[in-house]
XYZ file of C-alpha atoms in Angstrom:
451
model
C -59.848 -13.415 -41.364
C -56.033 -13.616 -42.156
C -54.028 -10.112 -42.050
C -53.794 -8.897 -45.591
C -50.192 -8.187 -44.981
C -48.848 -12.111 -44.621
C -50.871 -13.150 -47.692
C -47.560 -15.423 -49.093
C -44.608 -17.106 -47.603
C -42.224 -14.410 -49.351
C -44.410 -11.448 -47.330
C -43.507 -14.007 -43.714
C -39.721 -14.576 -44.869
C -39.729 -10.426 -45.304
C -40.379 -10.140 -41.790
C -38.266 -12.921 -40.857
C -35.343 -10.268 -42.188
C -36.204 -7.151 -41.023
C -36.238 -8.546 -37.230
C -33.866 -7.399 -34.601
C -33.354 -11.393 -33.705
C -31.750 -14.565 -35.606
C -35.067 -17.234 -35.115
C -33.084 -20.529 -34.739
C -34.594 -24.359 -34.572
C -32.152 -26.871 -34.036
C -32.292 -30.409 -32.441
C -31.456 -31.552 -28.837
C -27.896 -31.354 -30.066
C -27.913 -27.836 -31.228
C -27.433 -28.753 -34.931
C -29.769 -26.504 -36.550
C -32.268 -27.041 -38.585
C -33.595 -23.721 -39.497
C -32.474 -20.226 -38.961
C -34.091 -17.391 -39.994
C -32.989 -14.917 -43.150
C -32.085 -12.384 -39.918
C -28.810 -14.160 -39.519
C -27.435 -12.768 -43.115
C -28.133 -9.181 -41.928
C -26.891 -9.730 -38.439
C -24.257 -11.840 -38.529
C -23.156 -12.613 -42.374
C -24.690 -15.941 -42.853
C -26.534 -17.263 -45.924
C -29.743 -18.615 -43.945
C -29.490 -22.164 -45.878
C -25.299 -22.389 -45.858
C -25.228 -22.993 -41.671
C -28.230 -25.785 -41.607
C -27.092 -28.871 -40.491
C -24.203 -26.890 -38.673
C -23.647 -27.288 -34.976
C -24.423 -23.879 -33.133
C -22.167 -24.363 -30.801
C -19.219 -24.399 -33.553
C -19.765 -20.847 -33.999
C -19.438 -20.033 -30.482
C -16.509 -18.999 -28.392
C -14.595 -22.375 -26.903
C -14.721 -20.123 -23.177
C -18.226 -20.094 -23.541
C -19.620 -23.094 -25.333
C -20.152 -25.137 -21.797
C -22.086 -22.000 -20.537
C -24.538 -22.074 -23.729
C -24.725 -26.116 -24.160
C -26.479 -25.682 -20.526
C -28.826 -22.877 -21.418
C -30.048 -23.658 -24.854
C -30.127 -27.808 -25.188
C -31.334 -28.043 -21.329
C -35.373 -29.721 -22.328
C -37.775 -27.217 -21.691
C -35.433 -24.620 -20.633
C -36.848 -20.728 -21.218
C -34.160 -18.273 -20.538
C -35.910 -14.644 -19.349
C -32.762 -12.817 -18.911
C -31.022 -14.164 -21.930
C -27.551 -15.711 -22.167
C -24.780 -13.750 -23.584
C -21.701 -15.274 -25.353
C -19.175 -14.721 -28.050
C -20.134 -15.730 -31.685
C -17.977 -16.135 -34.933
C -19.903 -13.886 -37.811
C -19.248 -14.740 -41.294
C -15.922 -12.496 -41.419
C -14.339 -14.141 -38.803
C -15.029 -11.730 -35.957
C -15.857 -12.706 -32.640
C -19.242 -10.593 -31.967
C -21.437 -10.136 -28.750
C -24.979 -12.338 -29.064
C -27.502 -12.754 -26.886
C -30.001 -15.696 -26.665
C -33.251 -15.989 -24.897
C -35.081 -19.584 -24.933
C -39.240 -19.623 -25.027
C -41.511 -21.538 -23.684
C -40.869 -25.633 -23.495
C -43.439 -27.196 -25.260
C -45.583 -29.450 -23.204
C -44.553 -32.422 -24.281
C -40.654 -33.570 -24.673
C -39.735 -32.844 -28.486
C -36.414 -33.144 -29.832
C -35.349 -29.638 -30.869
C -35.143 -25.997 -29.303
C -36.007 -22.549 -30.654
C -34.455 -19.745 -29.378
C -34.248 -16.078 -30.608
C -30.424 -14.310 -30.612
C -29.616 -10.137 -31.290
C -26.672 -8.440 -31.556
C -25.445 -6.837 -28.274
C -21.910 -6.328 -28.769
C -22.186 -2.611 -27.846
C -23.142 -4.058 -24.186
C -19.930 -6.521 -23.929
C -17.425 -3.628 -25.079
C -18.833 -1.520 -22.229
C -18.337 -4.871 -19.738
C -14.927 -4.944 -21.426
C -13.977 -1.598 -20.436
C -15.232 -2.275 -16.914
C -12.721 -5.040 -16.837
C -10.145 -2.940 -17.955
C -10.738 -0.415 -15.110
C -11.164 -2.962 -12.526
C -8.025 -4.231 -13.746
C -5.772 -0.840 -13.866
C -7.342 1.327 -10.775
C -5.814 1.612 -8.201
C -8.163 0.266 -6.168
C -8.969 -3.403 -4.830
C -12.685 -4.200 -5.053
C -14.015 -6.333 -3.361
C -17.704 -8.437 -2.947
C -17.832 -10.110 0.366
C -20.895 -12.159 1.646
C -22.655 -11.126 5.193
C -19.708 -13.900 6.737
C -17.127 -11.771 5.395
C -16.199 -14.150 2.510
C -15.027 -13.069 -0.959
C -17.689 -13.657 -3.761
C -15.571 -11.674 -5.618
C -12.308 -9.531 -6.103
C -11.349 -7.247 -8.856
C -7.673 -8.223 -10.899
C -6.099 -5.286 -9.425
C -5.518 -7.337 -6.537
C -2.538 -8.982 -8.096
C -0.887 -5.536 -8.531
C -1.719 -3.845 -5.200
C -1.481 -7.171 -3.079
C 0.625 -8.954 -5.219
C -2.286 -11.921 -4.880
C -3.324 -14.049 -7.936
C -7.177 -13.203 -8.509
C -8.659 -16.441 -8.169
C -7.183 -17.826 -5.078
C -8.315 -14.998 -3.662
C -12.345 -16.282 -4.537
C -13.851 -17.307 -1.063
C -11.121 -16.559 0.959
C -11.303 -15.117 4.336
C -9.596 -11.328 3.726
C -9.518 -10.765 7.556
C -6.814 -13.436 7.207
C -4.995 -10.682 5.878
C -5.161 -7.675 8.253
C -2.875 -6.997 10.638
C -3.610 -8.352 14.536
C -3.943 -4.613 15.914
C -5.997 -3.732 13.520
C -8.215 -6.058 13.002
C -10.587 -5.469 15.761
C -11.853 -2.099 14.088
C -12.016 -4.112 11.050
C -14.077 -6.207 12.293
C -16.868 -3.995 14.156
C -16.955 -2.140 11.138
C -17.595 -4.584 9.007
C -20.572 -6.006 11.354
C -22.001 -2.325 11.768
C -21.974 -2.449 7.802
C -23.818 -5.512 7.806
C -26.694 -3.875 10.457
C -27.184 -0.787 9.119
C -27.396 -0.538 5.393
C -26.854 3.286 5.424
C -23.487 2.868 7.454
C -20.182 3.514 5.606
C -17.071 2.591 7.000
C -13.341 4.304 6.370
C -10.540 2.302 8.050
C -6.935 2.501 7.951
C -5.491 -0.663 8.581
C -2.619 -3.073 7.091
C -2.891 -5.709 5.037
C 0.161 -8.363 4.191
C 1.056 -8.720 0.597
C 2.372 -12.011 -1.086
C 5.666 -10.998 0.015
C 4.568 -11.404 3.417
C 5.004 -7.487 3.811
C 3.321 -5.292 5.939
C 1.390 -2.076 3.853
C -1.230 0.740 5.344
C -4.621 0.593 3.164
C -7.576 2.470 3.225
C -10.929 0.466 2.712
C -14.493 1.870 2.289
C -17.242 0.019 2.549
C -20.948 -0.011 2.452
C -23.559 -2.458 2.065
C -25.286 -3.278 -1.259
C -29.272 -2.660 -0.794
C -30.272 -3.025 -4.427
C -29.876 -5.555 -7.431
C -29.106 -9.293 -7.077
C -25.939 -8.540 -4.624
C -28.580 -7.109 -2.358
C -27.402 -7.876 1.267
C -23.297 -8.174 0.183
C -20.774 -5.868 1.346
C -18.834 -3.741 -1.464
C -15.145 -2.745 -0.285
C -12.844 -1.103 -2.267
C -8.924 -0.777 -1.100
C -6.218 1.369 -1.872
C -2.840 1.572 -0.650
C -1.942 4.818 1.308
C 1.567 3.312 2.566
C 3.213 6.242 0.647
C 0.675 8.773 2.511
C 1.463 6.971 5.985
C 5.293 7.986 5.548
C 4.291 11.567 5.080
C 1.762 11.815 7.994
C 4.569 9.701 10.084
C 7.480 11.940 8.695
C 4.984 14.713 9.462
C 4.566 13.770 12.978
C 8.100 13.408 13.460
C 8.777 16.816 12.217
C 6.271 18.282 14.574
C 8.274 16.212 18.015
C 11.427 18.166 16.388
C 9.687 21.254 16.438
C 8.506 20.445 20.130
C 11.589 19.461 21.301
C 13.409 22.821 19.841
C 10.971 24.770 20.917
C 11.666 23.325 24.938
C 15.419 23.302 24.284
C 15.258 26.707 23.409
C 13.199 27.862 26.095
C 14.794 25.518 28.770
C 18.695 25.176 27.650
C 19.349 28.989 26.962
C 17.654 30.058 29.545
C 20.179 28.653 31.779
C 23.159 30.597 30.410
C 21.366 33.716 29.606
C 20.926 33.725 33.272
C 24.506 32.989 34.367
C 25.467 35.554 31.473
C 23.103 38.110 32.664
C 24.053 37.887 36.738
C 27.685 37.666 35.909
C 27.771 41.333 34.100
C 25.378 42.890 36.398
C 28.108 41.652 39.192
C 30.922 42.828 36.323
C 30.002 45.769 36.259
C 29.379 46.411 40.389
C 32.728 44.759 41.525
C 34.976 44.580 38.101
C 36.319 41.796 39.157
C 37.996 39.639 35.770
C 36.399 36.079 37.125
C 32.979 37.377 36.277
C 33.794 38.816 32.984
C 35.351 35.068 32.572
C 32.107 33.020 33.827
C 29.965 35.503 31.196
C 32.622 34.166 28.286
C 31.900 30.908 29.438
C 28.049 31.327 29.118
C 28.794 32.986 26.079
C 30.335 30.239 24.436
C 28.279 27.438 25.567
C 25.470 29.116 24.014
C 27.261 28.702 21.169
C 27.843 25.180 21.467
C 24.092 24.614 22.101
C 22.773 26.937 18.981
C 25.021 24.774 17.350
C 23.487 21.606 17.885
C 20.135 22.932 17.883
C 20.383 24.113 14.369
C 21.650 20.061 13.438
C 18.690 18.965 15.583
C 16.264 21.206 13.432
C 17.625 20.779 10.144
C 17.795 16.550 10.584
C 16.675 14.773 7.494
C 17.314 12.134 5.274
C 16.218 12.512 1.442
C 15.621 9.409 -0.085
C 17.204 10.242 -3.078
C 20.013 10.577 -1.218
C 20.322 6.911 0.376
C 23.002 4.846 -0.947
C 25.242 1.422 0.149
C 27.765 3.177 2.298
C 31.346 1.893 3.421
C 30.705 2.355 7.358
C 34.563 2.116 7.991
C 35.484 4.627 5.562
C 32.949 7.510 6.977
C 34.212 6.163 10.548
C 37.822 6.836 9.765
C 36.346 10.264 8.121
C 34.312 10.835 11.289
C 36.854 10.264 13.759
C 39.549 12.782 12.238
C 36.973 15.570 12.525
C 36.675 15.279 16.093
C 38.733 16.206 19.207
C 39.765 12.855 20.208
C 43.068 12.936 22.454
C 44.630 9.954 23.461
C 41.450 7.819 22.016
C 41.653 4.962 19.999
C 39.388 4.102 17.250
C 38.849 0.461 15.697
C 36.880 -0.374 13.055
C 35.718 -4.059 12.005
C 33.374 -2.982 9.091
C 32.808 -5.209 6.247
C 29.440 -5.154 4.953
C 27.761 -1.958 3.268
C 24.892 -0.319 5.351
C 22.201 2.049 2.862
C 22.197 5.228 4.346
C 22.653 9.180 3.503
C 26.551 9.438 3.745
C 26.495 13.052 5.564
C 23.489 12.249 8.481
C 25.823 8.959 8.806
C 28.909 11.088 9.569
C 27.136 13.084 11.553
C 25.296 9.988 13.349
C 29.539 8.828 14.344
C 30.579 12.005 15.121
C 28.475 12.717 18.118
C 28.931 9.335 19.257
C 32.757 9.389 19.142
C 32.689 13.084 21.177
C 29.972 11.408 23.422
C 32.330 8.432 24.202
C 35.733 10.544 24.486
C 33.072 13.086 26.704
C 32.332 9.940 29.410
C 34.545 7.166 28.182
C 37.480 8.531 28.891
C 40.469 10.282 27.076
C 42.162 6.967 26.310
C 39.012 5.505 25.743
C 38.829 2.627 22.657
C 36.165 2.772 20.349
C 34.607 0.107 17.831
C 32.992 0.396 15.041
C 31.430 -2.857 13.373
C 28.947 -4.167 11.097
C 26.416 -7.211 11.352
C 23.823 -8.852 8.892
C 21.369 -6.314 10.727
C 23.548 -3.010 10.798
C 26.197 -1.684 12.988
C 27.134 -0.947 16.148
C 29.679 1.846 18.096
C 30.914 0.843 21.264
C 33.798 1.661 24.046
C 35.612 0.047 26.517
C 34.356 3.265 29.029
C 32.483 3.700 31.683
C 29.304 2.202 30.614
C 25.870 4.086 31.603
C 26.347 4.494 34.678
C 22.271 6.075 34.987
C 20.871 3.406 33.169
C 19.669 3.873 29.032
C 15.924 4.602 29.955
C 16.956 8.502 29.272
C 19.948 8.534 27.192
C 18.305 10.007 23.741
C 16.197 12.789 25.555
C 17.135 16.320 24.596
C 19.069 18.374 27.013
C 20.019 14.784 28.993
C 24.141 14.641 29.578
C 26.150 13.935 32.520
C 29.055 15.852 31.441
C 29.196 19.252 32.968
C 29.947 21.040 30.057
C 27.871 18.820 27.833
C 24.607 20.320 25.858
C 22.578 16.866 25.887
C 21.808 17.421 22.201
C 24.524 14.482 20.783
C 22.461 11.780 21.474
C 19.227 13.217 21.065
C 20.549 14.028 17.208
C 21.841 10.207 17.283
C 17.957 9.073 17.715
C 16.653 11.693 15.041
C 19.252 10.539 12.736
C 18.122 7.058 13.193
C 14.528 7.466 12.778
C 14.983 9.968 9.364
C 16.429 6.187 8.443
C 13.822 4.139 9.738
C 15.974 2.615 11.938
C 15.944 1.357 15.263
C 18.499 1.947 18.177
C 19.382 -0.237 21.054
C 21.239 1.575 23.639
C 23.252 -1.546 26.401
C 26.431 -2.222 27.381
C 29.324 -3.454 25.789
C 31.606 -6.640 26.842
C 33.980 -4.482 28.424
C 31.528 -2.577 30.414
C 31.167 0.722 28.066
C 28.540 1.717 25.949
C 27.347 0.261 23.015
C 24.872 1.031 20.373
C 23.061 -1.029 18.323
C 21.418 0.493 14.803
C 19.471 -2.249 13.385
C 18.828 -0.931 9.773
C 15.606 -2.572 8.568
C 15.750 -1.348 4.962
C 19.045 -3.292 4.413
């Protein structure tokens, strides 16, 4: 017996419209030849005006390849559905999705598939785009051989890569030679035990073949069709590093006050302390005289402790500086004598004006201290800094100690000059190269890397 309910063809086109899907018949060629009175309500179509129409017309040029394969392949059923982009009636691009039934048993010349509305799904995909694309993270899908199935846009702004030559590329490529052996083992303990997640520090080079600090964390995908695949994401902590490594630094100043103080004034205190205790038994003027002495050179050394401590370079504060001028500048504030002071200076070096001047100034009283009082001195520049040297007596101890604190071979030197020299240099992120000059003095070498 027939269901009451479907008695005429207007009850079955009814029905037809009030569905959730567009029913759609067309021929191997997608042209259709029926579509169902859903496709007014859901997409703005009179039911008759898009027969005869090709279906793929109406569908987004990025996708149409995609869709030719799912819906005009013979036979083909679809049981997750295929979702594209589909011009509506107004002109709008809206989110469909089509699932493909059952091929009939024998080869016939047309395909019937079923399409809804899921455009609220897409937006949320489109939104997951967005973030991938903005965060400040990398992520990253690698396969169990540590190649990339896939990586999120943001690569191209952290990295500076472009996103698809980055597909099934070997990221390990990337990392830094000391640190990829932890990158390694972690990734391989990731791939043997699912509940493992690794946290590594480690650099990675950019396009600009620079060197950056990331941190990656990574754990292996147990669920879904990227079952077995390794999920990384990667951020860059290069402006975290410089605080930990400024951090660090501050911390050896610290150290190395803390053992001047306790080691440097000690020595004086003592002298200062025997000589009035004899003072005041014989009253004899050459003890009064030594405790002066002791007096003042703890003086001197408070003096340079306080620059030791108080070292530091704001980057705010780092500008192209004329070397020669703060060398000429440098050289009138200290006690030179019968010194000479030559400059050959032409190209800029960025620096903080004030540590500079301070940076010359203890090397021009540490060459008039051991060079000599008619000692030359040279300042110069080169394409990878500038150098001081003097035409003294060289290092005659070798340079393996020269920058530790309290170090001098002057008798009435503190051994602080140099030692603020090195601090002043790494505030910079610099590098110093202590040798000899031509003439058999000393030279040193600043090698400014951020010129």
């Amino acid at each position: 017996m027939s269901d009451p309910h479907f008695q005429t063809a207007d009850d079955f086109r009814s029905l037809l419209a009030d569905a959730p899907a567009v029913l759609t018949v067309t021929d191997a060629d997608l042209a259709v030849q029926f579509a169902s009175p859903a496709v007014e309500r859901i997409l703005g179509y009179d039911a008759d005006s898009i027969v005869g129409s090709d279906w793929l017309d109406f569908v987004h040029p990025e996708d149409r390849e995609r869709v030719r394969a799912a819906l005009a392949a013979p036979g083909s059923r679809s049981d997750t559905g295929t979702e594209y982009r589909f011009r509506d009636a107004e002109g709008e691009w809206v989110w469909i999705e089509s699932f493909t039934g059952d091929g009939p048993e024998r080869e016939l010349d047309y395909r019937v598939f079923s399409s809804r509305d899921v455009s609220e799904r897409p937006r949320f995909e489109a939104q997951f785009n967005q973030f991938v694309t903005h965060t400040s993270d990398v992520l990253t899908v690698f396969d169990r051989q540590g190649t990339v199935q896939y990586i999120s846009p943001s690569v191209e702004r952290v990295l500076g890569y472009d996103q698809s030559a980055m597909q099934d590329a070997d990221l390990f490529e990337y990392v830094h030679p000391d640190d990829l052996p932890e990158a390694i083992e972690q990734f391989g303990r990731m791939i043997e035990d699912s509940s493992h997640h690794a946290i590594i520090e480690h650099r990675y080079r950019t396009a600009d073949g620079e060197w950056i600090w990331t941190e990656s964390r990574g754990k292996q995908i147990t669920t879904g069709p990227l079952a077995g695949q390794i999920l990384v994401t990667t951020r860059d902590i290069s402006e975290r590093k410089h605080h930990e490594q400024e951090l660090e630094r501050q911390n050896q100043r610290l150290e190395r006050f803390s053992d001047a103080i306790s080691h440097d004034l000690r020595n004086p205190l003592d002298v200062l302390d025997g000589s009035l205790e004899l003072a005041r038994e014989t009253g004899a003027e050459e003890h009064f005289e030594r405790a002066e002495r002791s007096i003042d050179r703890m003086y001197t050394l408070i003096d340079d402790l306080l620059v030791l401590a108080k070292q530091g370079v704001d980057p705010e504060d780092v500008e192209p500086i004329d070397v020669g001028d703060v060398a000429r500048r440098a050289w009138s504030m200290v006690e030179t004598r019968d010194a000479d002071l030559a400059v050959d200076a032409e190209t800029p070096v960025t620096a903080d004006s004030g540590a500079l001047l301070e940076l010359l100034e203890n090397l021009f009283r540490n060459a008039v201290e051991h060079g000599g009082s008619d000692v030359t001195v040279t300042v110069g520049t080169e394409p990878w800094g500038f150098y001081v040297e003097d035409d003294g007596a060289g290092f005659t101890d070798g340079t393996d100690e020269v920058f530790d604190p309290g170090y001098s071979t002057a008798t009435d030197g503190t051994g602080f000059g140099l030692c603020i020299v090195e601090q002043i240099v790494d505030s910079h992120d610099w590098d110093v190269i202590a040798t000899a000059s031509e003439r058999g003095g000393a030279r040193f070498e600043f090698v400014c890397r951020n010129d």
